[in-house]
Every structure is written in C-alpha cells, then in structure tokens.
Amino acid sequence: MNPKILVINPGSTSLKIAIFEKDKLILKKIAKHDTNVIRQFKTAFDQLDFRLNIVLDFIKAENINLKDIDIFVGRGGLIRPLESGTYLVNEEMIDDLVSGKYGIHACNFGGIIASRLAKTVNKEAYIVDPVIIDEFDEVARVSGYKGIERHSVFHALNQKAIAKRYSEEHHKIYSDLSLIVAHLGAGISVGWHKQGRVVDVNCALGGDGPFSPERAGDLPIFDLIDLCYANKFTKEEIKNELVTKGGLISYLDTYNGIEISQMIKDGNSEALLYLKAMAYQIAKEIGGLYFVAKGKIDAVILTGGLSYNLDLINLIKGYLPDFVNLKIYEGEDELSALAHGVLRVYEGKEEIKNELVTKGGLISYLDTYNGI
C-alpha cells in the first residue's frame, strides 16, 4: 500500500500544502499572503491561527479525511541546532517552536500544525532537515570576536534536496561530491556541501552574507552600531527592519522581481545598480567558498525562486569564470523534499530521530524576528 502523506510548508509570505501518495503528488495548494495582511500581526507567532485555518479550509474543500493520512510532515523551524535528518515532533520540539527560544519565524508553524492535525487521529508528525541543521567545520564557526560565533541557519531543506537531485541526475553519490549551492529567495544562503555535509554557509536570517530582496545581509559594523543607538528603533524593531525591510525593498520599495525587471527595462538606473550589487555579493560569496575549497568543486548550483529571474542569473554568470560548472535549478522543491524525507524513514532507508541533541553553538541568539 502506498502511504498517503500530508505536507505543510509555511513560509514568510505563503503557505504550501500538498498530498502525496508515496512519491506522487496528488493535490497541491499555494496560499499567497497579502503583505498588508501579514503586517497586521504584531509578531510572526500571532499568525498561527490564521495559518492553521488555511490548512483546515484546504482539508475541508478537498474532502480529506485525516484518518486516511498515514504520515504528517511539516517544514522544520527554529529549534536547537541538529544534524541533518528526519525528526519526530515531540513535546521538547514543540516547546522550542512555541517558546521562540531560538527565534520566531513562519517556518515554526510547520511542525506545530502537523502535530496538531496528527494528534486528532492519534498519529505522529515529523519534520525534515530544519533550517538550523549544523554541520559546520569548527574553523567556519569562528567569527573574529570572542563570545560571538557564526551560526548555521539556512535553506537546508531545499539546498539538501537540490544537491541530492543533482547527484542522482549525474549518477553520483551526494557524500562523494563537493558542491556550492546558492538558494536565492526572500533570503539568500550560499553553502559548501563537502562530502554530504554543509560545512560552511552564511546565516541567511541573522545578518550574514549577501543582501537579498528582504534582508540587509552584511553591513558596515560602525554604521550599524550608530543606527542601533540613534533612538529610531527598539531592539525588536531593528531586527525586524533589517530582516524584512532590508535589501532590495529598502532601496526600491519592492522586492517583486517582475516589477524590478520592468523598472530596468524602463531605464531605471538605480534598479539596475541594486540588482547588480546583489548579484555581485552573491558571486563574491560563491567565490569565497570556491577558494577555501581549493577549487575542488564539482558544481556550483543556483536554485530558489529568484533563479527564474534571468536578469539576476545573467549578472551572476558574468562574475563567474568560464571553467565553473554552473547548474540552474529554478524554484524550490521543498514539498517533495519533505515527502521524500519521511518516505526514506517509512521505507527503512533511514532511521527516525526523536532526540534533540544539540549540534554546534547556536544558543538563543535570535531572540525574535517578527513576521519574517
């Protein structure tokens, strides 16, 4: 019998829901959230009932009987750092997700909603490759100031899924390869996948690496200190400002790729400059990893929603040397990645992990990021 899987993937501006029968997609819904609606909520966690009701409406509209669902899986949220894998949603994890100890983000709802639905029919829920998986080499963890560490918070689910997809398509084993994967979306993360482990990656949430459509990325530290002491923002407000109102939206008042491309076609020189700058920073991040890998990289992979934007992709290509084996995987494949993750456990190919054993050094550094 093919297991029926309910997949829930909440993002900052959308909620994706799907039904799989084994690895076959049967139903899919993408609920886009109006920015003005999202901004009405004081914090991201205030959106929980709003997001849950979208899932319940989908279940009702499609006449889905939860008793027929064999596996419930949600996107992994901000919990304590863990190694890659599929985890049982237990009370310890729910406590991490609800308390916001490690940060508040829409992705926290994945495990919570999956667990709530599963409990109504006395079943378990799971998450796969949460955003906080930490496989850093120790040298990558050092920041340059004692007491502050670099942290692994990135688009782990999609990066891992796309890296494994590339491996399969080229008849290779993921753990034998050395890859650089850049996820280009509302946030941008660029990671070095070395023999199956992401040994270095910029923290896509906490102000590290390239700026993105919404996020400020690296900033000159003295200017940032001045901004923090300018009495313009509270601690929570400055975090929210730099993570949801930074990057392209701070310069152009939009992060919509279609609108920005039209601006450029209409001769808007500022729009072209800022898109070039984002491409420049992405290429610089790729280049940094390429050199610490001593050039031993099997492929550089661009993925995520922005990989559909040919203006951006061509700008990035322009900064990379011709000998780089560049591959483009447009969009993301997180729904399938979640389904395949729990299938590997269901079929006995991997073991389920049910203990949250902390991996690495992320200790409550995020506090809260409202509405990311």
CSV table of C-alpha atoms in Angstrom, one decimal:
chain,number,residue,atom,x,y,z
A,1,MET,CA,0.0,0.0,0.0
A,2,ASN,CA,1.3,3.5,-0.9
A,3,PRO,CA,1.4,5.7,2.2
A,4,LYS,CA,-0.7,8.9,2.0
A,5,ILE,CA,1.4,12.0,3.2
A,6,LEU,CA,0.1,15.4,4.2
A,7,VAL,CA,2.8,18.0,3.7
A,8,ILE,CA,2.7,21.5,5.3
A,9,ASN,CA,5.3,24.2,4.3
A,10,PRO,CA,4.8,27.7,5.8
A,11,GLY,CA,6.9,30.5,4.5
A,12,SER,CA,7.1,34.2,5.3
A,13,THR,CA,4.6,35.2,2.6
A,14,SER,CA,3.0,31.9,1.6
A,15,LEU,CA,1.7,28.6,2.8
A,16,LYS,CA,2.1,25.5,0.7
A,17,ILE,CA,0.1,22.3,1.4
A,18,ALA,CA,0.2,19.0,-0.5
A,19,ILE,CA,-1.0,15.5,-0.5
A,20,PHE,CA,1.4,12.8,-1.8
A,21,GLU,CA,0.7,9.1,-2.4
A,22,LYS,CA,4.2,7.7,-1.8
A,23,ASP,CA,6.3,10.0,-4.0
A,24,LYS,CA,3.4,11.0,-6.4
A,25,LEU,CA,1.9,14.5,-5.9
A,26,ILE,CA,-1.9,14.2,-5.8
A,27,LEU,CA,-3.0,17.6,-4.5
A,28,LYS,CA,-1.3,21.0,-4.0
A,29,LYS,CA,-2.3,24.4,-2.8
A,30,ILE,CA,-0.2,27.6,-2.6
A,31,ALA,CA,-1.8,30.3,-0.4
A,32,LYS,CA,-0.1,33.6,-1.1
A,33,HIS,CA,-0.4,36.0,1.8
A,34,ASP,CA,-1.0,39.7,1.1
A,35,THR,CA,1.8,41.7,2.6
A,36,ASN,CA,-0.7,44.2,4.2
A,37,VAL,CA,-2.5,41.3,5.9
A,38,ILE,CA,0.8,39.8,7.3
A,39,ARG,CA,1.8,43.3,8.6
A,40,GLN,CA,-1.3,43.4,10.8
A,41,PHE,CA,0.1,40.7,13.0
A,42,LYS,CA,2.4,42.1,15.7
A,43,THR,CA,4.7,39.0,15.6
A,44,ALA,CA,5.0,36.1,13.3
A,45,PHE,CA,3.7,33.8,16.0
A,46,ASP,CA,0.4,35.7,16.1
A,47,GLN,CA,-0.3,34.3,12.7
A,48,LEU,CA,-0.6,30.7,13.9
A,49,ASP,CA,-4.5,30.6,13.9
A,50,PHE,CA,-4.5,32.4,10.5
A,51,ARG,CA,-2.2,29.8,9.0
A,52,LEU,CA,-3.9,26.8,10.7
A,53,ASN,CA,-7.3,27.9,9.3
A,54,ILE,CA,-5.8,27.9,5.8
A,55,VAL,CA,-4.8,24.3,6.2
A,56,LEU,CA,-8.2,23.4,7.7
A,57,ASP,CA,-10.0,25.1,4.8
A,58,PHE,CA,-7.9,23.1,2.3
A,59,ILE,CA,-8.8,19.9,4.1
A,60,LYS,CA,-12.5,20.7,4.1
A,61,ALA,CA,-12.5,21.9,0.5
A,62,GLU,CA,-10.8,18.8,-0.8
A,63,ASN,CA,-12.9,16.4,1.4
A,64,ILE,CA,-9.8,15.0,3.0
A,65,ASN,CA,-10.4,12.6,5.9
A,66,LEU,CA,-7.4,12.9,8.3
A,67,LYS,CA,-7.9,9.2,9.3
A,68,ASP,CA,-6.7,8.4,5.7
A,69,ILE,CA,-3.4,10.2,6.2
A,70,ASP,CA,-0.6,7.9,7.1
A,71,ILE,CA,2.2,10.5,7.6
A,72,PHE,CA,2.0,14.1,8.7
A,73,VAL,CA,5.1,16.2,7.9
A,74,GLY,CA,5.8,19.9,8.3
A,75,ARG,CA,8.7,22.2,7.5
A,76,GLY,CA,11.2,22.3,10.3
A,77,GLY,CA,11.5,25.5,12.3
A,78,LEU,CA,13.9,27.4,14.5
A,79,ILE,CA,14.8,24.9,17.2
A,80,ARG,CA,18.2,23.9,18.8
A,81,PRO,CA,20.9,23.1,16.2
A,82,LEU,CA,20.8,19.5,14.9
A,83,GLU,CA,22.4,17.3,12.3
A,84,SER,CA,20.6,16.6,9.1
A,85,GLY,CA,17.7,14.1,9.1
A,86,THR,CA,14.0,13.4,9.8
A,87,TYR,CA,12.8,14.1,13.3
A,88,LEU,CA,9.7,13.1,15.3
A,89,VAL,CA,7.8,16.1,16.5
A,90,ASN,CA,7.8,15.6,20.3
A,91,GLU,CA,7.0,17.8,23.2
A,92,GLU,CA,10.5,19.0,23.6
A,93,MET,CA,10.5,20.3,19.9
A,94,ILE,CA,7.0,21.9,20.3
A,95,ASP,CA,8.4,23.7,23.4
A,96,ASP,CA,11.3,25.1,21.3
A,97,LEU,CA,9.0,26.1,18.5
A,98,VAL,CA,6.3,27.8,20.7
A,99,SER,CA,8.7,29.5,23.1
A,100,GLY,CA,10.7,31.2,20.4
A,101,LYS,CA,13.9,30.5,22.3
A,102,TYR,CA,15.8,30.0,19.1
A,103,GLY,CA,13.8,32.5,17.1
A,104,ILE,CA,10.3,33.1,15.8
A,105,HIS,CA,9.7,32.5,12.1
A,106,ALA,CA,6.8,31.3,10.0
A,107,CYS,CA,8.6,28.0,9.4
A,108,ASN,CA,8.0,27.3,13.1
A,109,PHE,CA,4.3,26.6,12.3
A,110,GLY,CA,5.2,23.6,10.1
A,111,GLY,CA,5.8,21.2,13.0
A,112,ILE,CA,3.2,22.7,15.2
A,113,ILE,CA,0.3,22.5,12.7
A,114,ALA,CA,1.4,19.0,11.5
A,115,SER,CA,1.4,17.8,15.1
A,116,ARG,CA,-2.0,19.3,15.9
A,117,LEU,CA,-3.6,17.6,13.0
A,118,ALA,CA,-1.8,14.3,13.6
A,119,LYS,CA,-3.0,14.2,17.2
A,120,THR,CA,-6.6,14.4,16.2
A,121,VAL,CA,-6.3,11.0,14.7
A,122,ASN,CA,-3.7,9.6,17.2
A,123,LYS,CA,-0.8,9.7,14.8
A,124,GLU,CA,2.7,11.2,14.9
A,125,ALA,CA,4.1,14.2,13.0
A,126,TYR,CA,7.6,14.8,11.6
A,127,ILE,CA,9.9,17.5,10.3
A,128,VAL,CA,12.8,17.1,7.7
A,129,ASP,CA,16.1,18.9,7.5
A,130,PRO,CA,15.1,22.0,9.6
A,131,VAL,CA,16.7,25.4,8.8
A,132,ILE,CA,19.0,25.1,11.8
A,133,ILE,CA,20.9,21.9,10.8
A,134,ASP,CA,24.5,22.4,11.8
A,135,GLU,CA,27.3,20.5,10.1
A,136,PHE,CA,29.9,23.3,10.3
A,137,ASP,CA,33.6,22.6,10.4
A,138,GLU,CA,34.9,24.2,13.6
A,139,VAL,CA,37.1,26.7,11.7
A,140,ALA,CA,33.9,28.0,10.0
A,141,ARG,CA,32.3,28.7,13.3
A,142,VAL,CA,34.9,31.3,14.4
A,143,SER,CA,33.6,34.9,13.9
A,144,GLY,CA,36.5,37.1,14.9
A,145,TYR,CA,35.3,38.2,18.3
A,146,LYS,CA,35.3,36.1,21.4
A,147,GLY,CA,31.8,35.3,22.6
A,148,ILE,CA,30.2,35.6,19.2
A,149,GLU,CA,30.0,32.6,16.8
A,150,ARG,CA,29.0,32.2,13.2
A,151,HIS,CA,25.8,30.2,13.0
A,152,SER,CA,24.2,27.7,10.6
A,153,VAL,CA,20.7,29.0,9.7
A,154,PHE,CA,19.9,28.5,6.1
A,155,HIS,CA,17.6,27.0,3.5
A,156,ALA,CA,18.7,23.5,4.5
A,157,LEU,CA,15.7,21.6,3.1
A,158,ASN,CA,15.9,22.9,-0.4
A,159,GLN,CA,19.7,23.1,-0.5
A,160,LYS,CA,20.0,19.4,0.5
A,161,ALA,CA,17.2,18.3,-1.8
A,162,ILE,CA,18.6,20.1,-4.9
A,163,ALA,CA,22.2,18.8,-4.1
A,164,LYS,CA,20.9,15.3,-3.9
A,165,ARG,CA,18.9,15.7,-7.1
A,166,TYR,CA,22.0,16.9,-8.9
A,167,SER,CA,23.9,13.9,-7.6
A,168,GLU,CA,21.2,11.5,-8.8
A,169,GLU,CA,20.9,13.1,-12.2
A,170,HIS,CA,24.7,12.7,-12.7
A,171,HIS,CA,24.8,9.2,-11.3
A,172,LYS,CA,26.9,10.3,-8.4
A,173,ILE,CA,26.7,9.8,-4.6
A,174,TYR,CA,26.0,13.0,-2.7
A,175,SER,CA,28.5,12.2,0.0
A,176,ASP,CA,31.2,11.8,-2.7
A,177,LEU,CA,30.8,15.3,-4.1
A,178,SER,CA,31.9,18.9,-3.3
A,179,LEU,CA,29.2,21.4,-4.3
A,180,ILE,CA,28.4,25.0,-3.7
A,181,VAL,CA,24.6,25.6,-3.6
A,182,ALA,CA,23.1,29.1,-3.6
A,183,HIS,CA,19.4,29.4,-2.6
A,184,LEU,CA,18.1,32.6,-4.0
A,185,GLY,CA,14.8,33.7,-2.5
A,186,ALA,CA,13.4,36.2,0.0
A,187,GLY,CA,16.6,35.3,1.9
A,188,ILE,CA,19.8,34.1,0.3
A,189,SER,CA,22.1,31.3,1.6
A,190,VAL,CA,25.2,30.0,-0.1
A,191,GLY,CA,26.6,26.8,1.3
A,192,TRP,CA,29.5,24.5,0.7
A,193,HIS,CA,28.4,20.8,0.6
A,194,LYS,CA,31.5,18.8,1.3
A,195,GLN,CA,31.0,15.0,1.2
A,196,GLY,CA,27.4,15.2,2.3
A,197,ARG,CA,27.9,17.9,5.0
A,198,VAL,CA,27.2,21.6,4.7
A,199,VAL,CA,30.5,22.7,6.3
A,200,ASP,CA,30.1,26.4,5.8
A,201,VAL,CA,27.1,28.6,4.9
A,202,ASN,CA,26.1,32.2,5.6
A,203,CYS,CA,23.5,32.8,8.2
A,204,ALA,CA,20.6,33.7,5.9
A,205,LEU,CA,18.5,35.1,8.8
A,206,GLY,CA,20.9,36.8,11.1
A,207,GLY,CA,22.7,39.3,9.0
A,208,ASP,CA,25.4,37.4,7.3
A,209,GLY,CA,26.3,37.2,3.6
A,210,PRO,CA,24.7,38.8,0.6
A,211,PHE,CA,21.8,41.2,0.9
A,212,SER,CA,18.5,39.8,-0.5
A,213,PRO,CA,15.1,41.0,-1.6
A,214,GLU,CA,14.1,41.5,2.1
A,215,ARG,CA,17.3,41.2,4.2
A,216,ALA,CA,20.2,43.5,4.7
A,217,GLY,CA,23.0,40.9,4.9
A,218,ASP,CA,26.4,42.0,6.0
A,219,LEU,CA,26.6,45.7,7.0
A,220,PRO,CA,29.5,48.0,7.9
A,221,ILE,CA,29.7,47.4,11.7
A,222,PHE,CA,30.3,51.0,12.9
A,223,ASP,CA,27.4,52.3,10.8
A,224,LEU,CA,25.2,49.6,12.2
A,225,ILE,CA,26.2,50.5,15.8
A,226,ASP,CA,25.3,54.1,15.1
A,227,LEU,CA,21.9,53.0,13.8
A,228,CYS,CA,21.2,51.0,16.9
A,229,TYR,CA,22.0,54.0,19.1
A,230,ALA,CA,20.1,56.6,17.0
A,231,ASN,CA,16.9,56.1,19.1
A,232,LYS,CA,14.9,55.2,15.9
A,233,PHE,CA,14.2,51.6,16.7
A,234,THR,CA,13.7,49.2,19.7
A,235,LYS,CA,15.8,46.1,19.7
A,236,GLU,CA,13.0,44.1,18.2
A,237,GLU,CA,12.2,46.8,15.6
A,238,ILE,CA,15.8,47.0,14.3
A,239,LYS,CA,15.9,43.2,13.9
A,240,ASN,CA,12.6,43.3,12.0
A,241,GLU,CA,13.8,46.2,9.9
A,242,LEU,CA,17.0,44.5,8.8
A,243,VAL,CA,15.4,41.1,8.1
A,244,THR,CA,12.0,42.1,6.5
A,245,LYS,CA,12.6,45.6,5.2
A,246,GLY,CA,16.2,45.5,4.2
A,247,GLY,CA,17.8,44.6,0.8
A,248,LEU,CA,16.0,45.5,-2.4
A,249,ILE,CA,12.8,46.6,-0.7
A,250,SER,CA,14.8,49.2,1.3
A,251,TYR,CA,16.2,50.6,-1.9
A,252,LEU,CA,13.4,50.2,-4.4
A,253,ASP,CA,10.3,49.8,-2.1
A,254,THR,CA,9.6,46.5,-3.7
A,255,TYR,CA,11.1,43.0,-3.8
A,256,ASN,CA,9.0,41.8,-6.7
A,257,GLY,CA,11.3,40.5,-9.4
A,258,ILE,CA,8.9,41.3,-12.2
A,259,GLU,CA,8.5,44.9,-11.1
A,260,ILE,CA,12.2,45.3,-10.7
A,261,SER,CA,12.9,43.9,-14.2
A,262,GLN,CA,10.3,46.3,-15.6
A,263,MET,CA,12.0,49.2,-13.8
A,264,ILE,CA,15.3,48.2,-15.5
A,265,LYS,CA,13.6,48.0,-18.9
A,266,ASP,CA,12.1,51.4,-18.4
A,267,GLY,CA,15.6,52.8,-17.8
A,268,ASN,CA,15.7,53.0,-14.0
A,269,SER,CA,19.4,53.1,-13.4
A,270,GLU,CA,19.0,52.7,-9.6
A,271,ALA,CA,17.1,49.4,-10.1
A,272,LEU,CA,19.9,48.1,-12.3
A,273,LEU,CA,22.6,49.2,-9.8
A,274,TYR,CA,21.0,47.4,-6.9
A,275,LEU,CA,20.3,44.2,-8.8
A,276,LYS,CA,23.9,44.3,-10.0
A,277,ALA,CA,25.0,44.8,-6.4
A,278,MET,CA,23.0,41.8,-5.2
A,279,ALA,CA,24.5,39.7,-8.0
A,280,TYR,CA,28.0,40.9,-7.1
A,281,GLN,CA,27.6,40.0,-3.5
A,282,ILE,CA,26.2,36.5,-4.3
A,283,ALA,CA,29.1,35.9,-6.7
A,284,LYS,CA,31.6,37.1,-4.0
A,285,GLU,CA,30.1,34.7,-1.5
A,286,ILE,CA,30.4,31.8,-4.0
A,287,GLY,CA,33.9,32.8,-4.8
A,288,GLY,CA,34.9,32.8,-1.1
A,289,LEU,CA,33.7,29.2,-0.7
A,290,TYR,CA,35.3,28.2,-4.0
A,291,PHE,CA,38.7,29.3,-2.8
A,292,VAL,CA,38.6,27.7,0.7
A,293,ALA,CA,37.6,24.5,-1.2
A,294,LYS,CA,40.8,25.0,-3.1
A,295,GLY,CA,38.8,25.0,-6.3
A,296,LYS,CA,37.8,21.3,-5.8
A,297,ILE,CA,34.1,21.9,-6.6
A,298,ASP,CA,32.1,19.6,-8.8
A,299,ALA,CA,29.4,22.1,-9.5
A,300,VAL,CA,28.0,25.5,-8.5
A,301,ILE,CA,24.2,25.3,-8.2
A,302,LEU,CA,21.8,28.2,-8.2
A,303,THR,CA,18.2,27.5,-7.0
A,304,GLY,CA,15.3,29.2,-5.3
A,305,GLY,CA,12.6,31.5,-6.6
A,306,LEU,CA,15.0,34.1,-7.8
A,307,SER,CA,16.7,31.6,-10.1
A,308,TYR,CA,13.8,32.2,-12.5
A,309,ASN,CA,14.9,35.9,-12.8
A,310,LEU,CA,17.2,35.8,-15.9
A,311,ASP,CA,18.4,39.4,-15.3
A,312,LEU,CA,19.8,38.3,-11.9
A,313,ILE,CA,21.1,34.9,-13.2
A,314,ASN,CA,22.9,36.5,-16.1
A,315,LEU,CA,24.5,39.1,-13.9
A,316,ILE,CA,25.8,36.3,-11.5
A,317,LYS,CA,27.1,34.4,-14.5
A,318,GLY,CA,29.0,37.4,-15.6
A,319,TYR,CA,31.1,37.3,-12.4
A,320,LEU,CA,31.9,33.6,-12.6
A,321,PRO,CA,34.8,32.3,-14.7
A,322,ASP,CA,34.0,30.1,-17.7
A,323,PHE,CA,35.5,26.9,-16.1
A,324,VAL,CA,32.9,26.8,-13.3
A,325,ASN,CA,30.4,24.0,-13.8
A,326,LEU,CA,27.3,26.1,-13.2
A,327,LYS,CA,23.9,24.5,-13.0
A,328,ILE,CA,20.5,26.2,-12.6
A,329,TYR,CA,17.6,24.5,-10.8
A,330,GLU,CA,14.7,27.1,-10.9
A,331,GLY,CA,12.4,27.4,-7.9
A,332,GLU,CA,12.4,25.1,-5.0
A,333,ASP,CA,11.3,21.6,-4.3
A,334,GLU,CA,10.6,21.7,-0.6
A,335,LEU,CA,7.2,19.9,-0.7
A,336,SER,CA,8.8,16.9,-2.5
A,337,ALA,CA,11.8,17.1,-0.2
A,338,LEU,CA,9.6,16.8,2.9
A,339,ALA,CA,7.6,13.9,1.4
A,340,HIS,CA,10.8,12.1,0.3
A,341,GLY,CA,12.4,12.6,3.7
A,342,VAL,CA,9.6,10.8,5.6
A,343,LEU,CA,9.4,8.2,2.9
A,344,ARG,CA,13.0,7.3,3.5
A,345,VAL,CA,12.1,6.6,7.1
A,346,TYR,CA,8.9,4.8,6.2
A,347,GLU,CA,10.7,2.5,3.8
A,348,GLY,CA,13.5,1.8,6.3
A,349,LYS,CA,16.2,3.6,4.4
A,350,GLU,CA,16.9,6.0,7.2
A,351,GLU,CA,16.2,6.0,11.0
A,352,ILE,CA,13.8,8.4,12.6
A,353,LYS,CA,15.5,10.8,15.0
A,354,ASN,CA,13.5,11.6,18.2
A,355,GLU,CA,16.1,13.2,20.5
A,356,LEU,CA,17.0,16.8,20.1
A,357,VAL,CA,20.7,16.5,20.7
A,358,THR,CA,22.2,19.9,20.3
A,359,LYS,CA,24.8,20.2,17.5
A,360,GLY,CA,27.1,23.2,17.4
A,361,GLY,CA,26.9,26.5,19.1
A,362,LEU,CA,23.6,28.3,18.4
A,363,ILE,CA,22.4,29.5,21.8
A,364,SER,CA,19.3,31.7,21.8
A,365,TYR,CA,21.0,34.3,19.6
A,366,LEU,CA,18.0,35.2,17.5
A,367,ASP,CA,15.6,36.2,20.3
A,368,THR,CA,12.8,37.0,17.9
A,369,TYR,CA,12.3,38.0,14.3
A,370,ASN,CA,8.8,39.4,13.8
A,371,GLY,CA,7.0,38.5,10.6
A,372,ILE,CA,9.9,37.1,8.6
